[in-house]
CSV table of C-alpha atoms and ligand atoms in Angstrom, one decimal:
chain,number,residue,atom,x,y,z
A,265,UNK,CA,10.1,-43.2,-25.4
A,266,UNK,CA,12.6,-40.4,-25.9
A,267,UNK,CA,13.0,-41.5,-29.5
A,268,UNK,CA,9.3,-41.4,-30.1
A,269,UNK,CA,9.0,-37.9,-28.7
A,270,UNK,CA,12.0,-36.7,-30.7
A,271,UNK,CA,10.4,-38.2,-33.9
A,272,UNK,CA,7.1,-36.5,-33.2
A,273,UNK,CA,8.7,-33.1,-32.7
A,274,UNK,CA,10.7,-33.4,-35.9
A,275,UNK,CA,7.7,-34.5,-37.9
A,276,UNK,CA,5.7,-31.5,-36.8
A,277,UNK,CA,8.6,-29.1,-37.4
A,278,UNK,CA,9.3,-30.6,-40.9
A,279,UNK,CA,5.6,-30.2,-41.8
A,280,UNK,CA,5.8,-26.5,-40.8
A,281,UNK,CA,9.0,-26.0,-42.7
A,282,UNK,CA,7.5,-27.6,-45.8
A,283,UNK,CA,4.5,-25.2,-45.4
A,284,UNK,CA,6.8,-22.3,-45.6
A,285,UNK,CA,8.0,-21.6,-42.0
A,286,UNK,CA,11.6,-20.5,-42.3
A,287,UNK,CA,13.9,-19.4,-39.4
A,288,UNK,CA,11.4,-17.6,-37.2
A,289,UNK,CA,13.2,-15.3,-34.8
A,290,UNK,CA,10.5,-15.4,-32.1
A,291,UNK,CA,7.6,-17.6,-31.1
A,292,UNK,CA,4.5,-16.1,-29.6
A,293,UNK,CA,1.9,-18.1,-27.7
A,294,UNK,CA,-1.4,-16.3,-27.4
A,295,UNK,CA,-3.6,-16.9,-24.4
A,296,UNK,CA,-7.3,-17.1,-23.8
A,297,UNK,CA,-9.1,-14.1,-25.4
A,298,UNK,CA,-5.9,-12.7,-26.8
A,299,UNK,CA,-5.9,-14.4,-30.2
A,300,UNK,CA,-6.7,-11.3,-32.2
A,301,UNK,CA,-3.0,-10.3,-32.0
A,302,UNK,CA,-2.5,-12.7,-34.8
A,303,UNK,CA,-4.3,-10.3,-37.2
A,304,UNK,CA,-1.4,-7.9,-37.0
A,305,UNK,CA,0.9,-10.3,-38.9
A,306,UNK,CA,1.8,-9.4,-42.4
A,307,UNK,CA,2.5,-11.7,-45.4
A,308,UNK,CA,1.1,-14.5,-43.2
A,309,UNK,CA,0.9,-18.2,-43.7
A,310,UNK,CA,-1.9,-19.8,-41.7
A,311,UNK,CA,-1.7,-23.5,-40.7
A,312,UNK,CA,-4.5,-25.1,-38.7
A,313,UNK,CA,-3.3,-27.2,-35.8
A,314,UNK,CA,-5.4,-30.1,-37.1
A,315,UNK,CA,-3.1,-30.3,-40.2
A,316,UNK,CA,0.1,-30.6,-38.2
A,317,UNK,CA,1.3,-34.1,-37.3
A,318,UNK,CA,1.1,-34.9,-33.6
A,319,UNK,CA,-0.4,-31.6,-32.6
A,320,UNK,CA,-3.5,-31.5,-30.4
A,321,UNK,CA,-6.0,-28.8,-31.3
A,322,UNK,CA,-7.7,-28.3,-28.0
A,323,UNK,CA,-11.3,-27.4,-27.6
A,324,UNK,CA,-11.7,-24.1,-25.8
A,325,UNK,CA,-13.9,-21.8,-27.9
A,326,UNK,CA,-11.9,-18.6,-27.4
A,327,UNK,CA,-8.9,-20.2,-29.1
A,328,UNK,CA,-8.4,-20.3,-32.9
A,329,UNK,CA,-6.3,-23.4,-33.1
A,330,UNK,CA,-3.9,-22.0,-35.8
A,331,UNK,CA,-0.3,-21.4,-36.4
A,332,UNK,CA,0.4,-18.1,-38.1
A,333,UNK,CA,3.8,-17.4,-39.5
A,334,UNK,CA,4.8,-14.0,-40.9
A,335,UNK,CA,6.3,-10.6,-40.4
A,336,UNK,CA,5.7,-8.6,-37.2
A,337,UNK,CA,7.5,-5.3,-36.3
A,338,UNK,CA,10.1,-6.2,-39.0
A,339,UNK,CA,10.8,-9.7,-37.6
A,340,UNK,CA,9.7,-13.1,-38.8
A,341,UNK,CA,7.6,-14.6,-36.0
A,342,UNK,CA,5.6,-17.8,-35.5
A,343,UNK,CA,2.4,-17.4,-33.5
A,344,UNK,CA,0.4,-20.2,-31.8
A,345,UNK,CA,-3.1,-18.8,-31.6
A,346,UNK,CA,-4.6,-21.1,-29.0
A,347,UNK,CA,-3.0,-23.6,-26.7
A,348,UNK,CA,-3.7,-27.1,-25.6
A,349,UNK,CA,-4.0,-27.0,-21.8
A,350,UNK,CA,-2.8,-29.6,-19.3
A,351,UNK,CA,-6.4,-29.8,-17.9
A,352,UNK,CA,-7.8,-31.0,-21.3
A,353,UNK,CA,-6.3,-34.5,-20.9
A,354,UNK,CA,-3.9,-34.5,-18.0
A,355,UNK,CA,-1.1,-35.1,-20.6
A,356,UNK,CA,1.7,-32.6,-19.8
A,357,UNK,CA,3.6,-33.7,-22.9
A,358,UNK,CA,0.7,-32.7,-25.1
A,359,UNK,CA,0.5,-29.3,-23.4
A,360,UNK,CA,4.3,-28.7,-23.9
A,361,UNK,CA,4.5,-30.1,-27.4
A,362,UNK,CA,3.9,-26.9,-29.4
A,363,UNK,CA,6.7,-25.2,-27.4
A,364,UNK,CA,9.0,-28.1,-28.3
A,365,UNK,CA,8.2,-27.6,-31.9
A,366,UNK,CA,9.0,-23.9,-31.7
A,367,UNK,CA,12.3,-24.8,-30.1
A,368,UNK,CA,13.0,-27.3,-32.9
A,369,UNK,CA,12.2,-24.6,-35.5
A,370,UNK,CA,15.0,-22.5,-34.1
A,371,UNK,CA,13.3,-19.6,-32.4
A,372,UNK,CA,15.6,-17.4,-30.3
A,373,UNK,CA,12.9,-15.9,-28.1
A,374,UNK,CA,9.6,-17.2,-26.8
A,375,UNK,CA,6.9,-14.7,-25.9
A,376,UNK,CA,4.3,-16.4,-23.6
A,377,UNK,CA,1.0,-14.7,-23.0
A,378,UNK,CA,-2.0,-15.8,-20.8
A,379,UNK,CA,-5.0,-14.6,-18.9
A,380,UNK,CA,-4.9,-15.1,-15.2
A,381,UNK,CA,-6.6,-14.3,-12.0
A,382,UNK,CA,-5.1,-11.4,-10.0
A,383,UNK,CA,-3.9,-12.5,-6.5
A,384,UNK,CA,-2.1,-9.4,-5.6
A,385,UNK,CA,-4.6,-7.1,-3.8
A,386,UNK,CA,-2.7,-3.9,-4.8
A,387,UNK,CA,-3.4,-4.5,-8.5
A,388,UNK,CA,-6.6,-4.5,-10.5
A,389,UNK,CA,-8.1,-6.6,-13.3
A,390,UNK,CA,-7.8,-5.2,-16.8
A,391,UNK,CA,-4.1,-4.6,-16.4
A,392,UNK,CA,-1.0,-6.5,-17.5
A,393,UNK,CA,1.7,-8.3,-15.5
A,394,UNK,CA,5.2,-9.0,-16.7
A,395,UNK,CA,6.2,-12.4,-15.4
A,396,UNK,CA,9.2,-12.2,-13.2
A,397,UNK,CA,9.2,-15.8,-12.1
A,398,UNK,CA,6.7,-18.7,-11.7
A,399,UNK,CA,5.6,-21.3,-9.2
A,400,UNK,CA,4.6,-24.6,-10.6
A,401,UNK,CA,1.7,-26.0,-8.6
A,402,UNK,CA,0.4,-28.1,-11.4
A,403,UNK,CA,2.1,-31.3,-10.0
A,404,UNK,CA,3.5,-32.0,-13.5
A,405,UNK,CA,6.7,-31.2,-15.4
A,406,UNK,CA,7.2,-31.9,-19.1
A,407,UNK,CA,10.9,-32.7,-18.6
A,408,UNK,CA,10.0,-35.8,-16.5
A,409,UNK,CA,11.1,-38.8,-18.6
A,410,UNK,CA,14.2,-39.4,-20.7
A,411,UNK,CA,16.1,-36.2,-21.3
A,412,UNK,CA,16.4,-35.0,-24.9
A,413,UNK,CA,20.1,-34.1,-24.6
A,414,UNK,CA,20.2,-32.3,-27.9
A,415,UNK,CA,17.9,-29.6,-26.6
A,416,UNK,CA,19.2,-29.1,-23.1
A,417,UNK,CA,20.6,-30.6,-19.8
A,418,UNK,CA,19.0,-33.2,-17.5
A,419,UNK,CA,18.8,-30.7,-14.6
A,420,UNK,CA,18.2,-27.3,-16.1
A,421,UNK,CA,18.9,-24.1,-14.0
A,422,UNK,CA,15.8,-21.9,-13.7
A,423,UNK,CA,17.3,-18.9,-12.0
A,424,UNK,CA,16.9,-16.6,-15.0
A,425,UNK,CA,14.0,-18.2,-16.8
A,426,UNK,CA,12.3,-14.8,-17.6
A,427,UNK,CA,15.2,-12.9,-19.0
A,428,UNK,CA,16.2,-10.1,-16.5
A,429,UNK,CA,17.6,-7.8,-19.2
A,430,UNK,CA,14.6,-8.1,-21.4
A,431,UNK,CA,12.3,-7.5,-18.3
A,432,UNK,CA,14.1,-4.2,-17.7
A,433,UNK,CA,13.7,-3.2,-21.3
A,434,UNK,CA,10.0,-4.2,-21.3
A,435,UNK,CA,9.3,-2.1,-18.2
A,436,UNK,CA,11.1,0.9,-19.6
A,437,UNK,CA,9.4,0.8,-22.9
A,438,UNK,CA,6.0,0.1,-21.3
A,439,UNK,CA,6.4,3.1,-19.1
A,440,UNK,CA,7.3,5.3,-22.1
A,441,UNK,CA,4.1,4.1,-23.8
A,442,UNK,CA,2.0,4.7,-20.7
A,443,UNK,CA,1.2,1.0,-20.2
A,444,UNK,CA,0.7,-0.1,-16.6
A,445,UNK,CA,2.9,-3.2,-16.3
A,446,UNK,CA,3.4,-4.6,-12.9
A,447,UNK,CA,6.1,-7.3,-12.4
A,448,UNK,CA,5.1,-10.4,-10.6
A,449,UNK,CA,5.0,-14.2,-10.0
A,450,UNK,CA,2.7,-16.4,-12.1
A,451,UNK,CA,1.4,-19.5,-10.3
A,452,UNK,CA,0.2,-22.5,-12.3
A,453,UNK,CA,-2.6,-24.7,-11.0
A,454,UNK,CA,-3.8,-27.6,-13.1
A,455,UNK,CA,-7.5,-26.4,-13.4
A,456,UNK,CA,-10.0,-26.8,-14.9
A,457,UNK,CA,-11.7,-25.7,-11.6
A,458,UNK,CA,-11.0,-22.2,-10.7
A,459,UNK,CA,-9.2,-22.1,-7.3
A,460,UNK,CA,-10.9,-22.0,-3.9
A,461,UNK,CA,-10.5,-18.9,-1.8
A,462,UNK,CA,-8.3,-20.9,0.6
A,463,UNK,CA,-6.0,-21.9,-2.3
A,464,UNK,CA,-5.7,-18.2,-3.4
A,465,UNK,CA,-4.7,-17.3,0.1
A,466,UNK,CA,-2.1,-19.9,0.0
A,467,UNK,CA,-0.8,-18.7,-3.4
A,468,UNK,CA,-0.5,-15.2,-1.9
A,469,UNK,CA,1.4,-16.5,1.1
A,470,UNK,CA,3.9,-18.3,-1.0
A,471,UNK,CA,4.6,-15.3,-3.2
A,472,UNK,CA,2.2,-15.7,-6.1
A,473,UNK,CA,0.8,-12.5,-7.7
A,474,UNK,CA,-1.3,-14.2,-10.4
A,475,UNK,CA,-2.8,-17.6,-10.9
A,476,UNK,CA,-3.6,-19.5,-14.1
A,477,UNK,CA,-3.7,-22.9,-15.8
A,478,UNK,CA,-1.0,-22.6,-18.5
A,479,UNK,CA,2.4,-21.2,-19.6
A,480,UNK,CA,4.6,-23.0,-17.1
A,481,UNK,CA,5.1,-26.2,-19.3
A,482,UNK,CA,6.1,-23.9,-22.2
A,483,UNK,CA,8.5,-21.8,-20.1
A,484,UNK,CA,10.1,-25.0,-18.8
A,485,UNK,CA,10.7,-26.3,-22.3
A,486,UNK,CA,12.0,-23.0,-23.7
A,487,UNK,CA,14.3,-22.5,-20.7
A,488,UNK,CA,15.6,-26.1,-21.0
A,489,UNK,CA,16.7,-25.2,-24.6
A,490,UNK,CA,18.3,-21.9,-23.5
A,491,UNK,CA,15.7,-19.6,-25.2
A,492,UNK,CA,15.0,-16.0,-24.1
A,493,UNK,CA,11.5,-15.9,-22.5
A,494,UNK,CA,9.2,-13.0,-22.0
A,495,UNK,CA,5.9,-13.7,-20.2
A,496,UNK,CA,3.0,-11.3,-20.3
A,497,UNK,CA,-0.1,-12.0,-18.2
A,498,UNK,CA,-3.4,-10.3,-18.7
A,499,UNK,CA,-5.1,-10.0,-15.3
A,500,UNK,CA,-8.6,-10.8,-16.3
A,501,UNK,CA,-10.3,-11.0,-12.9
A,502,UNK,CA,-9.6,-10.8,-9.2
A,503,UNK,CA,-8.8,-14.4,-8.1
A,504,UNK,CA,-11.4,-16.4,-6.2
A,505,UNK,CA,-12.4,-15.0,-2.8
A,506,UNK,CA,-10.8,-11.6,-3.3
A,507,UNK,CA,-14.2,-10.2,-4.1
A,508,UNK,CA,-17.4,-11.7,-2.7
A,509,UNK,CA,-18.6,-13.0,-6.1
A,510,UNK,CA,-18.2,-16.2,-8.2
A,511,UNK,CA,-15.9,-16.5,-11.2
A,512,UNK,CA,-16.9,-17.6,-14.7
A,513,UNK,CA,-14.9,-18.6,-17.8
A,514,UNK,CA,-17.0,-16.1,-19.9
A,515,UNK,CA,-15.9,-13.3,-17.6
A,516,UNK,CA,-12.3,-14.1,-18.6
A,517,UNK,CA,-12.9,-13.9,-22.3
A,518,UNK,CA,-15.2,-10.8,-22.1
A,519,UNK,CA,-12.6,-8.9,-20.0
A,520,UNK,CA,-10.0,-9.4,-22.7
A,521,UNK,CA,-11.9,-7.3,-25.2
A,522,UNK,CA,-11.1,-4.1,-23.3
A,523,UNK,CA,-7.4,-4.7,-23.3
A,524,UNK,CA,-6.6,-5.6,-26.9
A,525,UNK,CA,-4.9,-2.4,-27.8
A,526,UNK,CA,-2.6,-2.3,-24.7
A,527,UNK,CA,-1.9,-6.0,-24.9
A,528,UNK,CA,-1.0,-5.7,-28.6
A,529,UNK,CA,1.4,-2.9,-27.8
A,530,UNK,CA,3.0,-4.9,-25.0
A,531,UNK,CA,3.6,-7.9,-27.4
A,532,UNK,CA,4.9,-5.5,-30.1
A,533,UNK,CA,7.5,-4.3,-27.6
A,534,UNK,CA,8.4,-7.8,-26.6
A,535,UNK,CA,9.1,-8.6,-30.3
A,536,UNK,CA,11.0,-5.4,-30.9
A,537,UNK,CA,13.4,-5.3,-28.0
B,1105,HPA,N1,-7.7,-18.7,-12.1
B,1105,HPA,C1,-7.1,-19.6,-12.9
B,1105,HPA,N2,-7.0,-19.4,-14.2
B,1105,HPA,C2,-7.5,-18.2,-14.7
B,1105,HPA,C3,-8.1,-17.3,-13.9
B,1105,HPA,C4,-8.3,-17.6,-12.5
B,1105,HPA,O1,-8.8,-16.8,-11.7
B,1105,HPA,N3,-8.5,-16.2,-14.7
B,1105,HPA,C5,-8.1,-16.5,-15.9
B,1105,HPA,N4,-7.5,-17.7,-15.9
């Protein structure tokens, strides 16, 4: 089992190295509606997920399904434009696989982005949240199974998953740039249903500020391997039941269009610091 997974990770990473990916400093995972950030990359190499061994491409329209490698703010970065979600098959290993490949490629920092519902009543949609911590309500964990000891320990500590020093720097730089960046707790639910109003009340009671269907598997994998992690959430809508109106997937992608400039600035800062 472990041998199989190890082999699959190395096959995908070798494919990317042969395609020209060399020593990326940071990995960036772009969430729903946020893929246009990839256009900022200079001297880029673009590799479709479909060409990469063992990589699932996913099927959500608002995702490009590409890896983009190139220069961003003076650093070599590797971008995953589009993610394969746990809800697509119930296979948590498939959802975590791209993060495992980034770890194998030697990134130092993982920048995770996502769109999420806003649970905190004091905040508003159309703003960004810096992830301080997460609550995993997905019921799954990609480290279940044999541990791959060469990446990290069997029982990884998660006290400082979202690097505290980097969070301070992010908040300082965002304030200088006039970007509203609240710090909060991301809660992962499996999806694909949006939550019920009762579930959102529960999330608020247990300390969640935002709710989404991704990111936690990737953070678990990167933290296991001792990588620096910065998480940026785009609050695309008030979570279910906060307003007296239904939610739709289209609303999430539409909302992201108004935030592109601020989102790009926030990710630029996450690369630079
Ligand atoms: N719930 C879960 N995932 C989401 C939401 C939401 O309200 N908005 C964007 N992704």
